[in-house]
Tab-separated table of C-alpha atoms in Angstrom:
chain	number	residue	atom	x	y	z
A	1	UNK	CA	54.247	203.482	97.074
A	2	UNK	CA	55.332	202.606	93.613
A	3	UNK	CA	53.435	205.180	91.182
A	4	UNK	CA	51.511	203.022	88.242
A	5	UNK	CA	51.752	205.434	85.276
A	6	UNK	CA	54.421	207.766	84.435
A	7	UNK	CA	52.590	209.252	81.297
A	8	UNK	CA	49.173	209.962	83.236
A	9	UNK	CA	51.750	211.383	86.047
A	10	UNK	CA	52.923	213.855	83.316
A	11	UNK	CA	48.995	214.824	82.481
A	12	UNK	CA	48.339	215.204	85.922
A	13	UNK	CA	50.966	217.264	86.753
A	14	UNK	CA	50.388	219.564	83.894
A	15	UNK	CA	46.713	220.105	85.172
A	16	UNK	CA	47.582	221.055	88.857
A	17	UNK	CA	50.200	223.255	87.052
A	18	UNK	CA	47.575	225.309	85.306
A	19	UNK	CA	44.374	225.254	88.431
A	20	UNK	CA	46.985	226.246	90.303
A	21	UNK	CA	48.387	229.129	88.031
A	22	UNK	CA	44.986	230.010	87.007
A	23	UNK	CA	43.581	229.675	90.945
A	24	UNK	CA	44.207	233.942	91.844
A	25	UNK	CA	41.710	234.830	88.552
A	26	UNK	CA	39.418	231.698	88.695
A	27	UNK	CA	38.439	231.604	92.312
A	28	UNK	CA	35.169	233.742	92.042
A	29	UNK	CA	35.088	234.157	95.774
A	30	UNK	CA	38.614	236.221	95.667
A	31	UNK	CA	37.670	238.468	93.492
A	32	UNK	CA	35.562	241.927	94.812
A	33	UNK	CA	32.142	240.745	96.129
A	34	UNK	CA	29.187	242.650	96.280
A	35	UNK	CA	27.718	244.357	99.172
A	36	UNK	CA	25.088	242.239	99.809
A	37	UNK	CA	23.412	244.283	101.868
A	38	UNK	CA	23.083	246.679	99.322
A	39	UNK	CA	21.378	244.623	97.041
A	40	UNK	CA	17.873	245.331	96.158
A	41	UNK	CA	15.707	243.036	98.340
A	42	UNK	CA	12.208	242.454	97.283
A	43	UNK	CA	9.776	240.906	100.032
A	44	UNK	CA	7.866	239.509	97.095
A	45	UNK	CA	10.825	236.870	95.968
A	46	UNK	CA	11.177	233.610	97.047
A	47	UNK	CA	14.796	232.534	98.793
A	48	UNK	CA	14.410	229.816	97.917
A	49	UNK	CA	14.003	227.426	94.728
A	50	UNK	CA	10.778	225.409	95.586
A	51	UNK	CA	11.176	222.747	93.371
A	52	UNK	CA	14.546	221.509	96.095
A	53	UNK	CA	12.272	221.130	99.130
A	54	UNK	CA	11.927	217.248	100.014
A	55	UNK	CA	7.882	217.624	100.362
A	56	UNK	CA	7.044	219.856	97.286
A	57	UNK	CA	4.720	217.421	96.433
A	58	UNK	CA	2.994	217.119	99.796
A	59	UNK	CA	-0.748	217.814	99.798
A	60	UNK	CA	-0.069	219.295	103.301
A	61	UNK	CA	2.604	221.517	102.122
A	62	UNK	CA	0.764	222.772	99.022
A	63	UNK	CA	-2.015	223.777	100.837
A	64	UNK	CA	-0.055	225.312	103.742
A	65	UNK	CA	-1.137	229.254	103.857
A	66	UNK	CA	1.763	231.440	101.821
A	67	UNK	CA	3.025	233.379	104.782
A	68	UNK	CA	4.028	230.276	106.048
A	69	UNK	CA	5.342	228.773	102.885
A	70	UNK	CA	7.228	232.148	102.331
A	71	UNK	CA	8.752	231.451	106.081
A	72	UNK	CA	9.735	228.032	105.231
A	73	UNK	CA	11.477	228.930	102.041
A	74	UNK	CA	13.761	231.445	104.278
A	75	UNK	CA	14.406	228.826	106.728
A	76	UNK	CA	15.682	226.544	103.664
A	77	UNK	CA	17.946	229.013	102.326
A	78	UNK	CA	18.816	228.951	106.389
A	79	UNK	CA	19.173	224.956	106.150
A	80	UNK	CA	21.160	225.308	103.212
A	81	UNK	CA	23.789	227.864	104.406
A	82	UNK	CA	24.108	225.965	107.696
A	83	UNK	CA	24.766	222.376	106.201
A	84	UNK	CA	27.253	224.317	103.767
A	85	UNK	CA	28.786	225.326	106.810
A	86	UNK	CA	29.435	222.537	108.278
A	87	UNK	CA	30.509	220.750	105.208
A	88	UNK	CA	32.760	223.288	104.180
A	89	UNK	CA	34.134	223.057	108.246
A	90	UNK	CA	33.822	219.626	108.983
A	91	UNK	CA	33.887	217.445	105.466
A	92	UNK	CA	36.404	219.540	102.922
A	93	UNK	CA	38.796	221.293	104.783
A	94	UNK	CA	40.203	218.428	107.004
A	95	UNK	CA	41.073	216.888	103.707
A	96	UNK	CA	42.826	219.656	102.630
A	97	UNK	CA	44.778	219.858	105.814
A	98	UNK	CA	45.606	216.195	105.468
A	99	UNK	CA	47.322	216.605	101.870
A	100	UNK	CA	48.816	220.017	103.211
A	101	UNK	CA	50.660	218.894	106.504
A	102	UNK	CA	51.435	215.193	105.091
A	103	UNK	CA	51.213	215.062	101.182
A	104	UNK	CA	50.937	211.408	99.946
A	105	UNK	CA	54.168	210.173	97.687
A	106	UNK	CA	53.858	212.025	94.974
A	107	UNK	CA	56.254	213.622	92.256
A	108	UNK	CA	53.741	216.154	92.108
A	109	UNK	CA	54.165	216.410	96.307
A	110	UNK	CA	54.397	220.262	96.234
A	111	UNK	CA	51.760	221.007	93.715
A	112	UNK	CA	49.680	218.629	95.724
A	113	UNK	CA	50.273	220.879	99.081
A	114	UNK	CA	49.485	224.041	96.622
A	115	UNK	CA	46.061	223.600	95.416
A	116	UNK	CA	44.515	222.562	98.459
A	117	UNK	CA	46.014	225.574	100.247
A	118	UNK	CA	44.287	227.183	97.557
A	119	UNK	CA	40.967	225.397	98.106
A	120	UNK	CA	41.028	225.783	101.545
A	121	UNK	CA	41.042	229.756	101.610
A	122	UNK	CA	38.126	229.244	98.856
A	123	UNK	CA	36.018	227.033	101.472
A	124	UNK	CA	37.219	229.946	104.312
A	125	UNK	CA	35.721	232.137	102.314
A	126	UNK	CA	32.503	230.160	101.025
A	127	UNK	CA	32.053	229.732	105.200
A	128	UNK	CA	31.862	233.834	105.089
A	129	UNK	CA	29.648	234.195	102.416
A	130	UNK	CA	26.985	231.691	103.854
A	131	UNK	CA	27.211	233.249	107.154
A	132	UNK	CA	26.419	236.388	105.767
A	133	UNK	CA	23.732	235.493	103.183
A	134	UNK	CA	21.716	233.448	105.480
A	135	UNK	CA	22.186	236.015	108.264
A	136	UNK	CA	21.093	238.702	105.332
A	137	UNK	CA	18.042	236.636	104.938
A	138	UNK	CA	17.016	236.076	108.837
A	139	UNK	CA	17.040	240.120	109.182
A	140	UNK	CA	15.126	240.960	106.486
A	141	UNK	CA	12.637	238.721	107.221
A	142	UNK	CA	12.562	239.368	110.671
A	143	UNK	CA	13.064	235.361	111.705
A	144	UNK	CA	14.887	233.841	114.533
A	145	UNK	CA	18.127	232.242	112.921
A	146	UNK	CA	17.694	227.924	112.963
A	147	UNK	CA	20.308	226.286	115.275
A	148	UNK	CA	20.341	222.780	114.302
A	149	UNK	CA	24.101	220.797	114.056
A	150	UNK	CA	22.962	217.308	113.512
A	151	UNK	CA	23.332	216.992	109.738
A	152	UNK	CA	22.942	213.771	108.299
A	153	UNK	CA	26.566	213.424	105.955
A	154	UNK	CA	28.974	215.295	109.001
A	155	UNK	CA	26.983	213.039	111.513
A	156	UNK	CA	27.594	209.361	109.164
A	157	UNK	CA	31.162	210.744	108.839
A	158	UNK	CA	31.846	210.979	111.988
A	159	UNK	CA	30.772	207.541	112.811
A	160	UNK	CA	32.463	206.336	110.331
A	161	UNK	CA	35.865	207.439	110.953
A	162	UNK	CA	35.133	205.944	114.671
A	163	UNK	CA	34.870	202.532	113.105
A	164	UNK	CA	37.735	203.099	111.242
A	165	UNK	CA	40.914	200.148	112.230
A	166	UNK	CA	44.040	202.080	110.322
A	167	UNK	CA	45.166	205.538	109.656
A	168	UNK	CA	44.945	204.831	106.213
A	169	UNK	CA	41.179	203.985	106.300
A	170	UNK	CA	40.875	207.475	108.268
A	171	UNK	CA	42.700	209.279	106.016
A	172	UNK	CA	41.370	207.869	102.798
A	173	UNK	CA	37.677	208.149	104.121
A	174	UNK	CA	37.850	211.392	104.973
A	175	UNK	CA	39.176	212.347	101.376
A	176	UNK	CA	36.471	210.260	99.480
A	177	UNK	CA	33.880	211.980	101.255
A	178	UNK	CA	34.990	215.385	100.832
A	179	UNK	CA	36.250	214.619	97.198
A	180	UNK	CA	32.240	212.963	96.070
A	181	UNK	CA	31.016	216.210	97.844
A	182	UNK	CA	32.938	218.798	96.366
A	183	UNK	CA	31.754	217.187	92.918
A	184	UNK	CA	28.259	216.621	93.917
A	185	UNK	CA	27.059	219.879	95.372
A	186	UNK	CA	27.886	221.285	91.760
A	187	UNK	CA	24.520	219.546	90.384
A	188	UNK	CA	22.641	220.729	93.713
A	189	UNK	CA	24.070	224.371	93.191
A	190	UNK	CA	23.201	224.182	89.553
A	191	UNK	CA	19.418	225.114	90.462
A	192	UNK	CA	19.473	227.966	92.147
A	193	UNK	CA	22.901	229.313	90.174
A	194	UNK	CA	20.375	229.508	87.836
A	195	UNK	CA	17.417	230.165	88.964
A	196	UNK	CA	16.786	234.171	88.562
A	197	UNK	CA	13.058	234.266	89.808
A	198	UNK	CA	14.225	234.513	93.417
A	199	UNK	CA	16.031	236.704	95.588
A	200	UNK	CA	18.812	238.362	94.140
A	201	UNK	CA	21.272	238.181	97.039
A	202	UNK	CA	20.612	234.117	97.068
A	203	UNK	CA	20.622	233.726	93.318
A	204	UNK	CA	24.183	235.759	93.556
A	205	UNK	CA	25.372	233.775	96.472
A	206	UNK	CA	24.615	230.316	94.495
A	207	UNK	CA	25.822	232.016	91.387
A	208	UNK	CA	29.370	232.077	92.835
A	209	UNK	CA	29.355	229.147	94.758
A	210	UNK	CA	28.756	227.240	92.052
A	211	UNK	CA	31.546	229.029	89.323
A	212	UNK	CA	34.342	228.072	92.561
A	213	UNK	CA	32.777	224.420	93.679
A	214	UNK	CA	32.999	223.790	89.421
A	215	UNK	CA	36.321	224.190	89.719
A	216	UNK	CA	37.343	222.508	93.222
A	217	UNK	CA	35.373	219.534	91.725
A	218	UNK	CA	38.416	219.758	88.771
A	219	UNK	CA	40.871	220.267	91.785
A	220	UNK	CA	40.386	217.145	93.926
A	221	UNK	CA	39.562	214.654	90.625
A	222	UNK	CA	43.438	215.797	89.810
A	223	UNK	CA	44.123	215.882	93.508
A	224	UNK	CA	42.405	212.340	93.862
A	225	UNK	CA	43.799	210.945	90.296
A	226	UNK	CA	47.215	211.539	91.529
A	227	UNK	CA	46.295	209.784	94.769
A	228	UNK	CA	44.608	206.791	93.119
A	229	UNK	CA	47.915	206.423	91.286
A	230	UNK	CA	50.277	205.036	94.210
A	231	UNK	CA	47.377	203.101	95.917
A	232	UNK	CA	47.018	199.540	96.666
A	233	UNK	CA	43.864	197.324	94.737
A	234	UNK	CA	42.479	196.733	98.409
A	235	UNK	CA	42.666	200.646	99.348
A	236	UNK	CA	41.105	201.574	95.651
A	237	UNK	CA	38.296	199.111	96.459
A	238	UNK	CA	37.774	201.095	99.677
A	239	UNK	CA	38.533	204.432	98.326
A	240	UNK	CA	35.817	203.681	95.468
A	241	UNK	CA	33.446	202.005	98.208
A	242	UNK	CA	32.861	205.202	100.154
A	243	UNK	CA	32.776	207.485	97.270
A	244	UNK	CA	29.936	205.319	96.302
A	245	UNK	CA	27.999	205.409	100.142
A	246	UNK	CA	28.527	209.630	100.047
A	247	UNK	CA	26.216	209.809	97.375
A	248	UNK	CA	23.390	208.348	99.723
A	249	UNK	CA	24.162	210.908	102.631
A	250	UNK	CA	24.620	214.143	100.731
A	251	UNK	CA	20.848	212.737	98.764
A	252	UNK	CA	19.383	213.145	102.837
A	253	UNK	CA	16.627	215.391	102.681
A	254	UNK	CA	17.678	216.244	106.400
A	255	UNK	CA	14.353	215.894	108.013
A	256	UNK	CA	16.284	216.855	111.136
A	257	UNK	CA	16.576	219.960	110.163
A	258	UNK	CA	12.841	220.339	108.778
A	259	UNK	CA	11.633	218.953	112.258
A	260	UNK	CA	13.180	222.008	113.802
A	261	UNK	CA	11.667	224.515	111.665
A	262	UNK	CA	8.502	222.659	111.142
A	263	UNK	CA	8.551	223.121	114.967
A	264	UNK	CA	9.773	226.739	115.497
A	265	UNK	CA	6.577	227.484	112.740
A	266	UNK	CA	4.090	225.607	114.075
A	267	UNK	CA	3.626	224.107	110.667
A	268	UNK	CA	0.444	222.045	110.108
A	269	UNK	CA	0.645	218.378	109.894
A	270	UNK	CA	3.877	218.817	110.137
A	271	UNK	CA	4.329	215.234	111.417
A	272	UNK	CA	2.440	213.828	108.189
A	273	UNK	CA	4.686	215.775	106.138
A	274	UNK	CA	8.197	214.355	107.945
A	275	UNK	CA	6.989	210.658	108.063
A	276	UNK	CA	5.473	210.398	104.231
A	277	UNK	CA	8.689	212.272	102.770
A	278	UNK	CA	11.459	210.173	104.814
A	279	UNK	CA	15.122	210.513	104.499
A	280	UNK	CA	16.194	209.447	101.112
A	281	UNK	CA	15.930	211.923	98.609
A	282	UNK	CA	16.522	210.861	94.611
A	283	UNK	CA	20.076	209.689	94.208
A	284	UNK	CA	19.335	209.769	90.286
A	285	UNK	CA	20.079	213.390	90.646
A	286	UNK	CA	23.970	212.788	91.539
A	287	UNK	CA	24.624	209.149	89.555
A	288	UNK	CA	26.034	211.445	86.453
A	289	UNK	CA	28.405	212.917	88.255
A	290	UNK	CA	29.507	210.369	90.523
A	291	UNK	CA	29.954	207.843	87.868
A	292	UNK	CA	32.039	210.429	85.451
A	293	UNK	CA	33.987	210.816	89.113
A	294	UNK	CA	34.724	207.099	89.221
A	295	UNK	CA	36.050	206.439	85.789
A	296	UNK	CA	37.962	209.972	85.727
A	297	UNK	CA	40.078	209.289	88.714
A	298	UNK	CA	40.632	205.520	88.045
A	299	UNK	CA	38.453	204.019	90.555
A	300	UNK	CA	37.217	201.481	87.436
A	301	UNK	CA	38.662	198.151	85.427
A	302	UNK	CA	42.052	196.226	86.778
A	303	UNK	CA	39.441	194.084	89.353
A	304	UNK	CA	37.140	196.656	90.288
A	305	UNK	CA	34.040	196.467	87.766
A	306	UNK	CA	32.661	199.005	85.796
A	307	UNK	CA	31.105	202.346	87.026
A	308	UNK	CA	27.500	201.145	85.509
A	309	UNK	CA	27.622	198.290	88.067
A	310	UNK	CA	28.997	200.580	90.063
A	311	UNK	CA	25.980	202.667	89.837
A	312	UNK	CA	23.478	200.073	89.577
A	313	UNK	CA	24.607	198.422	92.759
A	314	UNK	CA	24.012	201.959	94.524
A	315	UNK	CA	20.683	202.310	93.299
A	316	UNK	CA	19.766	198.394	94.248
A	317	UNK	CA	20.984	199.124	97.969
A	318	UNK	CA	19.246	203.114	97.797
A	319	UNK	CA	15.827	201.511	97.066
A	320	UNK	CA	16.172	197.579	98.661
């Protein structure tokens, strides 16, 4: 494809340049982590930040006894781990092997391949680190570990690559998704990366999460800027379109998951709880980010709108 913009090619190349020089001293999860199962643990702390649970607000959850609400917050750091999992497996690093086995036409075609063999040992090694925090966590609180696979983004993915009619749908689709959630989990992460009143291992955890998905959020903007350049108006339009639908599925509060641990608890009225919270959590909390993401990577103007329509369409068809 014909590339649009020789002077933003220059810019972009210069920026993979320098994330990818800078990747071997940047990439907090490369550097020496701690031993988390040295650090102090204090049965006291929370492992969770309570103001992220879907039903914080829930009479039924407020008065719930503490043991129980201390259980719950263990199983969230659980629910967390496990859908970062399966992001991190299922969502990011499929896009990365896309762009590293067959790079779109780029000048920047080796750079390309570069950084995202760079992000996809960081996401290897993000897999560890949630395997072993929320294991930490299920130990030390004596609790049976949560198997639950059916989250709500890898699940609307899936179907929507089946509907899929060209390889270039499948291919762009699975980038937009994994591109919207490598720059939205940075305002989810932001919480707890800062949030020092609970446990230390899951502050720390969150803490350098947060410091490498800051930076892969700079890496597939360039990633997805260069991409944007060669594209057609009709695959824009599509690329933009599903950037737009991820913010809805990574907002799911995952009441699948909750069922399960509502059930392994026994939690009171936990049925209540599940049906007066439903799905859709407050896409306000993302719109920031994913309208910067929009105008940054040229997914606005030339026929496509603005990113406040943008926006304000996604919050008509979040809350019609």
């Amino acid at each position: 494809m014909e590339r649009l913009n020789c002077d933003n090619d220059d810019a972009v190349h210069s920026m993979l340049t320098k994330l990818s020089t800078l990747w071997k001293n940047r990439a907090a999860v490369n550097q020496e982590l701690p031993d988390y199962w040295n650090l102090a643990f204090d049965p006291d702390k929370q492992d969770f930040t309570a103001s992220l649970l879907p039903f914080r607000n829930h009479q039924a959850w407020q008065e719930a006894p503490e043991a129980l609400q201390s259980k719950c917050l263990s199983y969230a750091w659980g629910i967390y781990n496990l859908k970062t999992i399966y992001i991190e497996c299922n969502v990011v690093v499929p896009a990365c092997e896309d762009i590293i086995k067959t790079p779109p036409p780029s000048h920047n075609r080796m750079l390309l391949q570069d950084v995202m063999s760079q992000a996809l040992l960081d996401e290897a090694l993000h897999t560890r680190m949630s395997i072993m925090a929320c294991n930490y966590i299920y130990a030390m609180r004596k609790l049976a570990p949560l198997d639950f696979t059916a989250f709500n983004l890898v699940t609307w993915r899936e179907g929507l690559l089946a509907n899929c009619n060209a390889e270039w749908e499948r291919r762009l689709t699975r980038f937009a998704i994994a591109c919207a959630s490598e720059t939205l989990i940075t305002d989810y992460l932001k919480t707890m990366a800062e949030d020092t009143s609970i446990q230390a291992i899951c502050h720390e955890v969150t803490r350098t999460h947060a410091m490498d998905e800051w930076s892969h959020s700079s890496v597939f903007s360039f990633v997805a800027t260069d991409i944007v350049h060669g594209l057609s108006r009709k695959e824009r339009e599509y690329l933009r379109s599903i950037i737009l639908k991820t913010v809805q599925m990574f907002a799911n509060n995952e009441l699948g998951a909750w069922g399960t641990v509502f059930s392994m608890l026994d939690f009171p009225n936990a049925r209540e709880i599940l049906n007066d919270v439903g799905d859709s959590n407050e896409i306000s909390v993302y719109t920031d980010s994913v309208e910067s993401l929009i105008n940054r990577i040229g997914l606005t103007g030339k026929g496509l709108g603005s990113s406040q329509s943008a926006i304000a369409a996604l919050h008509e068809e979040a809350y019609a």
